[in-house]
Amino acid sequence: MPRSPTDLAPLGAPVLVLNLKVYANCLGAGALAVGKLLADRARARRVAAALCPAAPDLGQLATSLRIPVLAQHVDSVDPGARTGTIIPESLLASGVVGSLLNHSEHPLPDDEVGRAVARLQALGLVPLVCAKDIDDARRLARFHPAYLAVEPPELIGGDRSVSTARPEVVHGTVEAVHAIAPGTRVLCGAGVHDRNDVRIALELGAQGVLVASAVTKAADPREAIDELLAGFPAGHPGTRRPGR
Ligand code: G3P
């Protein structure tokens, strides 16, 4: 019996999503340490936050952390005689609440995105579809994912943030997606580093940000997380994982 889609944040609350990618210092114990920091600091500021660790760390972090944990990718295939795939049922069984899809570092054909969104949402899991620009976002909005994040690839990992370097992409994506899928929450990412980047993203209509190197490459990850959280309106109840 499919459950209602699990959300990353209470309705209307903006969310900070941290993608650990496969940065060497964010694997295994490193992923757990950063995840605990994010959960603790987000709770202190009452901001909703979620974490996307590398696949081998999903189960442990999903059971250890009191914030939603998402995969960085999932395959739409059904359970059975398949090797090396990550399927939605496996995420559900491990307490993982959803998955990124079509990140520019792991692109997918549109039809696979559609199948994976449907498979995740049928199990009450959260798809966070990534798009590289407004046209990409408009095309992928037809799948009505719970979340869609616009991330211009040329800004990923750099010093300029999408919200200051390409504000028209953020606002244009919000407009384009909501014209097709009003229920989809639009996030933005790429180069987001500080409270100003977050504040501007929210002012442009995004309902959160997707971040990686500001934290994964920080000399002081706690300070980097606090800097990002400072851009959010404090006081939104942080999301507790379902059943917690
Ligand atoms: O998934 C988020 C990521 O692609 C953004 O990367 O390093 O620019 O925050 P970064």
PDB file of C-alpha atoms and ligand atoms in Angstrom:
ATOM      1  CA  MET A   1       0.000   0.000   0.000  1.00  0.00           C
ATOM      2  CA  PRO A   2       1.809   3.150  -1.132  1.00  0.00           C
ATOM      3  CA  ARG A   3       2.347   5.721   1.637  1.00  0.00           C
ATOM      4  CA  SER A   4       1.842   9.427   1.141  1.00  0.00           C
ATOM      5  CA  PRO A   5       5.042  11.065  -0.130  1.00  0.00           C
ATOM      6  CA  THR A   6       7.419  11.734   2.712  1.00  0.00           C
ATOM      7  CA  ASP A   7       8.640  15.281   2.770  1.00  0.00           C
ATOM      8  CA  LEU A   8      12.027  16.722   3.605  1.00  0.00           C
ATOM      9  CA  ALA A   9      10.545  19.701   5.392  1.00  0.00           C
ATOM     10  CA  PRO A  10       7.231  20.765   6.897  1.00  0.00           C
ATOM     11  CA  LEU A  11       5.013  22.324   4.204  1.00  0.00           C
ATOM     12  CA  GLY A  12       6.371  25.729   3.307  1.00  0.00           C
ATOM     13  CA  ALA A  13       9.587  25.352   5.259  1.00  0.00           C
ATOM     14  CA  PRO A  14      12.770  25.869   3.236  1.00  0.00           C
ATOM     15  CA  VAL A  15      15.345  23.074   3.346  1.00  0.00           C
ATOM     16  CA  LEU A  16      19.129  22.777   3.248  1.00  0.00           C
ATOM     17  CA  VAL A  17      20.176  19.618   1.350  1.00  0.00           C
ATOM     18  CA  LEU A  18      23.842  18.613   1.691  1.00  0.00           C
ATOM     19  CA  ASN A  19      25.225  16.330  -1.028  1.00  0.00           C
ATOM     20  CA  LEU A  20      28.430  14.652   0.169  1.00  0.00           C
ATOM     21  CA  LYS A  21      29.137  13.253  -3.337  1.00  0.00           C
ATOM     22  CA  VAL A  22      32.174  10.975  -2.947  1.00  0.00           C
ATOM     23  CA  TYR A  23      34.554  13.447  -1.371  1.00  0.00           C
ATOM     24  CA  ALA A  24      37.218  11.307   0.356  1.00  0.00           C
ATOM     25  CA  ASN A  25      36.737  13.037   3.728  1.00  0.00           C
ATOM     26  CA  CYS A  26      32.965  12.428   3.620  1.00  0.00           C
ATOM     27  CA  LEU A  27      32.921   8.643   3.383  1.00  0.00           C
ATOM     28  CA  GLY A  28      32.224   6.189   6.230  1.00  0.00           C
ATOM     29  CA  ALA A  29      33.042   7.765   9.606  1.00  0.00           C
ATOM     30  CA  GLY A  30      33.580  11.115   7.868  1.00  0.00           C
ATOM     31  CA  ALA A  31      30.055  11.033   6.452  1.00  0.00           C
ATOM     32  CA  LEU A  32      28.607  10.207   9.870  1.00  0.00           C
ATOM     33  CA  ALA A  33      30.539  13.054  11.510  1.00  0.00           C
ATOM     34  CA  VAL A  34      29.335  15.636   8.963  1.00  0.00           C
ATOM     35  CA  GLY A  35      25.807  14.226   9.110  1.00  0.00           C
ATOM     36  CA  LYS A  36      25.684  14.587  12.906  1.00  0.00           C
ATOM     37  CA  LEU A  37      26.978  18.152  12.638  1.00  0.00           C
ATOM     38  CA  LEU A  38      24.304  19.030  10.084  1.00  0.00           C
ATOM     39  CA  ALA A  39      21.544  17.429  12.144  1.00  0.00           C
ATOM     40  CA  ASP A  40      22.645  19.104  15.386  1.00  0.00           C
ATOM     41  CA  ARG A  41      23.183  22.576  13.927  1.00  0.00           C
ATOM     42  CA  ALA A  42      19.965  22.483  11.871  1.00  0.00           C
ATOM     43  CA  ARG A  43      18.012  21.441  14.947  1.00  0.00           C
ATOM     44  CA  ALA A  44      19.615  24.241  16.978  1.00  0.00           C
ATOM     45  CA  ARG A  45      18.464  26.782  14.411  1.00  0.00           C
ATOM     46  CA  ARG A  46      15.188  24.964  13.735  1.00  0.00           C
ATOM     47  CA  VAL A  47      15.876  24.719   9.999  1.00  0.00           C
ATOM     48  CA  ALA A  48      14.944  21.661   7.926  1.00  0.00           C
ATOM     49  CA  ALA A  49      17.969  19.815   6.558  1.00  0.00           C
ATOM     50  CA  ALA A  50      18.675  16.584   4.671  1.00  0.00           C
ATOM     51  CA  LEU A  51      21.802  14.643   3.727  1.00  0.00           C
ATOM     52  CA  CYS A  52      22.854  12.769   0.570  1.00  0.00           C
ATOM     53  CA  PRO A  53      25.777  10.462   1.469  1.00  0.00           C
ATOM     54  CA  ALA A  54      27.537   7.976  -0.811  1.00  0.00           C
ATOM     55  CA  ALA A  55      25.629   4.736  -1.373  1.00  0.00           C
ATOM     56  CA  PRO A  56      27.594   2.480   1.025  1.00  0.00           C
ATOM     57  CA  ASP A  57      26.838   4.884   3.888  1.00  0.00           C
ATOM     58  CA  LEU A  58      23.078   5.142   3.332  1.00  0.00           C
ATOM     59  CA  GLY A  59      21.834   2.496   5.727  1.00  0.00           C
ATOM     60  CA  GLN A  60      23.995   3.451   8.680  1.00  0.00           C
ATOM     61  CA  LEU A  61      23.291   7.166   8.335  1.00  0.00           C
ATOM     62  CA  ALA A  62      19.571   6.664   7.780  1.00  0.00           C
ATOM     63  CA  THR A  63      19.349   4.816  11.103  1.00  0.00           C
ATOM     64  CA  SER A  64      21.817   7.051  12.979  1.00  0.00           C
ATOM     65  CA  LEU A  65      20.698  10.548  12.012  1.00  0.00           C
ATOM     66  CA  ARG A  66      17.529  12.412  12.954  1.00  0.00           C
ATOM     67  CA  ILE A  67      17.335  14.167   9.574  1.00  0.00           C
ATOM     68  CA  PRO A  68      16.150  12.713   6.263  1.00  0.00           C
ATOM     69  CA  VAL A  69      18.804  10.811   4.297  1.00  0.00           C
ATOM     70  CA  LEU A  70      18.588  10.547   0.518  1.00  0.00           C
ATOM     71  CA  ALA A  71      20.528   8.525  -2.041  1.00  0.00           C
ATOM     72  CA  GLN A  72      22.519  10.337  -4.733  1.00  0.00           C
ATOM     73  CA  HIS A  73      21.006   8.102  -7.421  1.00  0.00           C
ATOM     74  CA  VAL A  74      18.486   5.283  -7.794  1.00  0.00           C
ATOM     75  CA  ASP A  75      17.679   2.889 -10.661  1.00  0.00           C
ATOM     76  CA  SER A  76      14.067   2.396 -11.767  1.00  0.00           C
ATOM     77  CA  VAL A  77      14.394  -1.375 -12.338  1.00  0.00           C
ATOM     78  CA  ASP A  78      12.233  -3.779 -10.354  1.00  0.00           C
ATOM     79  CA  PRO A  79      13.524  -6.085  -7.609  1.00  0.00           C
ATOM     80  CA  GLY A  80      14.970  -9.409  -8.793  1.00  0.00           C
ATOM     81  CA  ALA A  81      17.954 -10.910 -10.553  1.00  0.00           C
ATOM     82  CA  ARG A  82      19.928  -7.729 -11.099  1.00  0.00           C
ATOM     83  CA  THR A  83      23.473  -6.932 -10.021  1.00  0.00           C
ATOM     84  CA  GLY A  84      24.939  -3.642  -8.929  1.00  0.00           C
ATOM     85  CA  THR A  85      21.748  -1.570  -9.033  1.00  0.00           C
ATOM     86  CA  ILE A  86      20.222   0.579  -6.303  1.00  0.00           C
ATOM     87  CA  ILE A  87      16.431   0.272  -6.314  1.00  0.00           C
ATOM     88  CA  PRO A  88      13.701   2.201  -4.437  1.00  0.00           C
ATOM     89  CA  GLU A  89      12.718  -0.867  -2.395  1.00  0.00           C
ATOM     90  CA  SER A  90      16.268  -1.045  -1.073  1.00  0.00           C
ATOM     91  CA  LEU A  91      16.093   2.588   0.023  1.00  0.00           C
ATOM     92  CA  LEU A  92      12.753   1.986   1.744  1.00  0.00           C
ATOM     93  CA  ALA A  93      14.116  -1.080   3.528  1.00  0.00           C
ATOM     94  CA  SER A  94      17.108   0.938   4.801  1.00  0.00           C
ATOM     95  CA  GLY A  95      15.130   3.919   6.132  1.00  0.00           C
ATOM     96  CA  VAL A  96      16.319   6.194   3.331  1.00  0.00           C
ATOM     97  CA  VAL A  97      13.571   8.693   2.440  1.00  0.00           C
ATOM     98  CA  GLY A  98      14.330   9.381  -1.220  1.00  0.00           C
ATOM     99  CA  SER A  99      16.946  10.041  -3.865  1.00  0.00           C
ATOM    100  CA  LEU A 100      18.539  12.633  -6.102  1.00  0.00           C
ATOM    101  CA  LEU A 101      17.975  11.879  -9.783  1.00  0.00           C
ATOM    102  CA  ASN A 102      19.728  13.143 -12.905  1.00  0.00           C
ATOM    103  CA  HIS A 103      22.436  15.086 -11.091  1.00  0.00           C
ATOM    104  CA  SER A 104      24.689  16.648 -13.754  1.00  0.00           C
ATOM    105  CA  GLU A 105      27.426  14.308 -12.492  1.00  0.00           C
ATOM    106  CA  HIS A 106      25.109  11.305 -13.019  1.00  0.00           C
ATOM    107  CA  PRO A 107      22.792  12.271 -15.921  1.00  0.00           C
ATOM    108  CA  LEU A 108      19.846  10.105 -16.990  1.00  0.00           C
ATOM    109  CA  PRO A 109      17.597   9.937 -20.074  1.00  0.00           C
ATOM    110  CA  ASP A 110      14.264  11.693 -19.514  1.00  0.00           C
ATOM    111  CA  ASP A 111      12.279   8.453 -19.640  1.00  0.00           C
ATOM    112  CA  GLU A 112      14.456   6.925 -16.907  1.00  0.00           C
ATOM    113  CA  VAL A 113      13.904  10.022 -14.770  1.00  0.00           C
ATOM    114  CA  GLY A 114      10.151   9.596 -15.266  1.00  0.00           C
ATOM    115  CA  ARG A 115      10.241   5.915 -14.348  1.00  0.00           C
ATOM    116  CA  ALA A 116      12.390   6.513 -11.265  1.00  0.00           C
ATOM    117  CA  VAL A 117      10.163   9.380 -10.043  1.00  0.00           C
ATOM    118  CA  ALA A 118       7.083   7.164 -10.402  1.00  0.00           C
ATOM    119  CA  ARG A 119       8.755   4.227  -8.630  1.00  0.00           C
ATOM    120  CA  LEU A 120       9.928   6.371  -5.742  1.00  0.00           C
ATOM    121  CA  GLN A 121       6.640   8.198  -5.249  1.00  0.00           C
ATOM    122  CA  ALA A 122       4.649   4.943  -5.440  1.00  0.00           C
ATOM    123  CA  LEU A 123       6.587   3.827  -2.335  1.00  0.00           C
ATOM    124  CA  GLY A 124       6.089   7.164  -0.560  1.00  0.00           C
ATOM    125  CA  LEU A 125       9.720   8.138  -1.172  1.00  0.00           C
ATOM    126  CA  VAL A 126      10.974  11.569  -2.214  1.00  0.00           C
ATOM    127  CA  PRO A 127      12.473  12.187  -5.685  1.00  0.00           C
ATOM    128  CA  LEU A 128      14.731  15.234  -5.921  1.00  0.00           C
ATOM    129  CA  VAL A 129      15.245  15.682  -9.657  1.00  0.00           C
ATOM    130  CA  CYS A 130      18.206  17.804 -10.805  1.00  0.00           C
ATOM    131  CA  ALA A 131      18.082  20.056 -13.877  1.00  0.00           C
ATOM    132  CA  LYS A 132      20.895  22.048 -15.467  1.00  0.00           C
ATOM    133  CA  ASP A 133      18.818  25.009 -16.682  1.00  0.00           C
ATOM    134  CA  ILE A 134      15.299  26.369 -17.126  1.00  0.00           C
ATOM    135  CA  ASP A 135      14.545  24.332 -20.266  1.00  0.00           C
ATOM    136  CA  ASP A 136      15.739  21.125 -18.561  1.00  0.00           C
ATOM    137  CA  ALA A 137      13.577  21.939 -15.543  1.00  0.00           C
ATOM    138  CA  ARG A 138      10.518  22.706 -17.663  1.00  0.00           C
ATOM    139  CA  ARG A 139      10.889  19.354 -19.494  1.00  0.00           C
ATOM    140  CA  LEU A 140      11.383  17.365 -16.273  1.00  0.00           C
ATOM    141  CA  ALA A 141       8.583  19.124 -14.363  1.00  0.00           C
ATOM    142  CA  ARG A 142       6.100  17.039 -16.339  1.00  0.00           C
ATOM    143  CA  PHE A 143       6.974  14.132 -14.037  1.00  0.00           C
ATOM    144  CA  HIS A 144       5.722  16.165 -11.053  1.00  0.00           C
ATOM    145  CA  PRO A 145       8.595  15.259  -8.715  1.00  0.00           C
ATOM    146  CA  ALA A 146       8.293  16.292  -5.074  1.00  0.00           C
ATOM    147  CA  TYR A 147      11.476  18.368  -5.514  1.00  0.00           C
ATOM    148  CA  LEU A 148      13.381  19.778  -8.469  1.00  0.00           C
ATOM    149  CA  ALA A 149      16.768  21.481  -8.092  1.00  0.00           C
ATOM    150  CA  VAL A 150      18.259  23.675 -10.804  1.00  0.00           C
ATOM    151  CA  GLU A 151      22.081  23.575 -10.882  1.00  0.00           C
ATOM    152  CA  PRO A 152      24.010  25.154 -13.762  1.00  0.00           C
ATOM    153  CA  PRO A 153      26.913  22.685 -14.180  1.00  0.00           C
ATOM    154  CA  GLU A 154      29.438  25.413 -14.962  1.00  0.00           C
ATOM    155  CA  LEU A 155      28.944  26.889 -11.473  1.00  0.00           C
ATOM    156  CA  ILE A 156      29.189  23.605  -9.531  1.00  0.00           C
ATOM    157  CA  GLY A 157      32.194  23.522  -7.225  1.00  0.00           C
ATOM    158  CA  GLY A 158      33.081  27.117  -8.010  1.00  0.00           C
ATOM    159  CA  ASP A 159      33.218  30.378  -6.084  1.00  0.00           C
ATOM    160  CA  ARG A 160      30.219  32.058  -7.735  1.00  0.00           C
ATOM    161  CA  SER A 161      26.795  30.921  -6.580  1.00  0.00           C
ATOM    162  CA  VAL A 162      23.803  30.317  -8.802  1.00  0.00           C
ATOM    163  CA  SER A 163      21.766  32.827  -6.789  1.00  0.00           C
ATOM    164  CA  THR A 164      24.193  35.709  -7.320  1.00  0.00           C
ATOM    165  CA  ALA A 165      25.661  34.767 -10.729  1.00  0.00           C
ATOM    166  CA  ARG A 166      22.453  33.514 -12.407  1.00  0.00           C
ATOM    167  CA  PRO A 167      19.443  34.853 -10.430  1.00  0.00           C
ATOM    168  CA  GLU A 168      17.342  34.746 -13.600  1.00  0.00           C
ATOM    169  CA  VAL A 169      17.883  30.980 -13.778  1.00  0.00           C
ATOM    170  CA  VAL A 170      16.592  30.515 -10.231  1.00  0.00           C
ATOM    171  CA  HIS A 171      13.528  32.712 -10.638  1.00  0.00           C
ATOM    172  CA  GLY A 172      12.869  31.482 -14.180  1.00  0.00           C
ATOM    173  CA  THR A 173      12.992  27.859 -13.036  1.00  0.00           C
ATOM    174  CA  VAL A 174      10.542  28.518 -10.195  1.00  0.00           C
ATOM    175  CA  GLU A 175       8.114  30.152 -12.632  1.00  0.00           C
ATOM    176  CA  ALA A 176       8.522  27.491 -15.344  1.00  0.00           C
ATOM    177  CA  VAL A 177       8.189  24.519 -12.998  1.00  0.00           C
ATOM    178  CA  HIS A 178       5.193  25.865 -11.079  1.00  0.00           C
ATOM    179  CA  ALA A 179       3.357  26.565 -14.345  1.00  0.00           C
ATOM    180  CA  ILE A 180       3.482  22.815 -14.998  1.00  0.00           C
ATOM    181  CA  ALA A 181       3.786  21.239 -11.539  1.00  0.00           C
ATOM    182  CA  PRO A 182       2.509  23.632  -8.850  1.00  0.00           C
ATOM    183  CA  GLY A 183       3.186  21.074  -6.120  1.00  0.00           C
ATOM    184  CA  THR A 184       6.866  20.622  -6.965  1.00  0.00           C
ATOM    185  CA  ARG A 185       9.219  22.387  -4.575  1.00  0.00           C
ATOM    186  CA  VAL A 186      12.051  24.105  -6.446  1.00  0.00           C
ATOM    187  CA  LEU A 187      15.549  24.234  -4.976  1.00  0.00           C
ATOM    188  CA  CYS A 188      18.728  25.641  -6.468  1.00  0.00           C
ATOM    189  CA  GLY A 189      22.389  24.726  -6.155  1.00  0.00           C
ATOM    190  CA  ALA A 190      25.899  25.279  -7.507  1.00  0.00           C
ATOM    191  CA  GLY A 191      28.458  27.437  -5.780  1.00  0.00           C
ATOM    192  CA  VAL A 192      26.208  28.195  -2.788  1.00  0.00           C
ATOM    193  CA  HIS A 193      28.574  29.109   0.037  1.00  0.00           C
ATOM    194  CA  ASP A 194      27.188  31.649   2.464  1.00  0.00           C
ATOM    195  CA  ARG A 195      24.111  33.145   4.100  1.00  0.00           C
ATOM    196  CA  ASN A 196      23.760  35.723   1.348  1.00  0.00           C
ATOM    197  CA  ASP A 197      23.639  33.037  -1.344  1.00  0.00           C
ATOM    198  CA  VAL A 198      20.905  31.250   0.633  1.00  0.00           C
ATOM    199  CA  ARG A 199      18.932  34.411   1.418  1.00  0.00           C
ATOM    200  CA  ILE A 200      18.906  35.511  -2.237  1.00  0.00           C
ATOM    201  CA  ALA A 201      17.890  32.014  -3.408  1.00  0.00           C
ATOM    202  CA  LEU A 202      14.887  32.082  -1.064  1.00  0.00           C
ATOM    203  CA  GLU A 203      14.001  35.636  -2.146  1.00  0.00           C
ATOM    204  CA  LEU A 204      14.033  34.429  -5.771  1.00  0.00           C
ATOM    205  CA  GLY A 205      11.385  31.847  -4.888  1.00  0.00           C
ATOM    206  CA  ALA A 206      13.490  28.753  -4.239  1.00  0.00           C
ATOM    207  CA  GLN A 207      12.351  26.650  -1.289  1.00  0.00           C
ATOM    208  CA  GLY A 208      15.859  25.638  -0.352  1.00  0.00           C
ATOM    209  CA  VAL A 209      19.368  24.993  -1.597  1.00  0.00           C
ATOM    210  CA  LEU A 210      21.467  21.981  -2.613  1.00  0.00           C
ATOM    211  CA  VAL A 211      25.071  22.327  -1.426  1.00  0.00           C
ATOM    212  CA  ALA A 212      28.264  20.271  -1.519  1.00  0.00           C
ATOM    213  CA  SER A 213      31.746  21.844  -1.548  1.00  0.00           C
ATOM    214  CA  ALA A 214      30.971  24.718   0.833  1.00  0.00           C
ATOM    215  CA  VAL A 215      30.876  22.001   3.523  1.00  0.00           C
ATOM    216  CA  THR A 216      32.768  19.012   2.082  1.00  0.00           C
ATOM    217  CA  LYS A 217      35.836  21.165   1.322  1.00  0.00           C
ATOM    218  CA  ALA A 218      35.594  23.404   4.398  1.00  0.00           C
ATOM    219  CA  ALA A 219      38.452  23.616   6.899  1.00  0.00           C
ATOM    220  CA  ASP A 220      35.749  23.923   9.579  1.00  0.00           C
ATOM    221  CA  PRO A 221      32.553  22.106   8.480  1.00  0.00           C
ATOM    222  CA  ARG A 222      30.613  23.262  11.562  1.00  0.00           C
ATOM    223  CA  GLU A 223      31.369  26.905  10.735  1.00  0.00           C
ATOM    224  CA  ALA A 224      30.440  26.300   7.086  1.00  0.00           C
ATOM    225  CA  ILE A 225      27.118  24.691   8.066  1.00  0.00           C
ATOM    226  CA  ASP A 226      26.306  27.518  10.488  1.00  0.00           C
ATOM    227  CA  GLU A 227      27.071  30.071   7.762  1.00  0.00           C
ATOM    228  CA  LEU A 228      24.600  28.409   5.386  1.00  0.00           C
ATOM    229  CA  LEU A 229      21.935  27.992   8.075  1.00  0.00           C
ATOM    230  CA  ALA A 230      22.216  31.707   8.892  1.00  0.00           C
ATOM    231  CA  GLY A 231      20.603  32.423   5.525  1.00  0.00           C
ATOM    232  CA  PHE A 232      17.398  30.611   6.446  1.00  0.00           C
ATOM    233  CA  PRO A 233      14.517  32.077   8.449  1.00  0.00           C
ATOM    234  CA  ALA A 234      15.050  30.476  11.869  1.00  0.00           C
ATOM    235  CA  GLY A 235      12.215  28.774  13.673  1.00  0.00           C
ATOM    236  CA  HIS A 236      10.862  26.354  11.120  1.00  0.00           C
ATOM    237  CA  PRO A 237      10.490  23.020  12.905  1.00  0.00           C
ATOM    238  CA  GLY A 238      13.247  20.786  11.619  1.00  0.00           C
ATOM    239  CA  THR A 239      12.015  17.639   9.980  1.00  0.00           C
ATOM    240  CA  ARG A 240      12.171  14.537  12.126  1.00  0.00           C
ATOM    241  CA  ARG A 241      12.563  11.357  10.147  1.00  0.00           C
ATOM    242  CA  PRO A 242       9.226   9.573   9.753  1.00  0.00           C
ATOM    243  CA  GLY A 243       8.435   7.506  12.805  1.00  0.00           C
ATOM    244  CA  ARG A 244      11.018   9.276  14.979  1.00  0.00           C
TER     245      ARG A 244
HETATM  246  O1  G3P B   1      24.374  18.512  -5.572  1.00  0.00           O
HETATM  247  C1  G3P B   1      24.820  19.790  -5.223  1.00  0.00           C
HETATM  248  C2  G3P B   1      26.093  20.099  -5.902  1.00  0.00           C
HETATM  249  O2  G3P B   1      26.099  19.730  -7.251  1.00  0.00           O
HETATM  250  C3  G3P B   1      26.496  21.540  -5.753  1.00  0.00           C
HETATM  251  O3  G3P B   1      27.874  21.515  -5.683  1.00  0.00           O
HETATM  252  O4  G3P B   1      30.007  22.145  -4.685  1.00  0.00           O
HETATM  253  O5  G3P B   1      28.725  23.805  -6.076  1.00  0.00           O
HETATM  254  O6  G3P B   1      27.887  23.173  -3.800  1.00  0.00           O
HETATM  255  P1  G3P B   1      28.665  22.738  -5.018  1.00  0.00           P
END
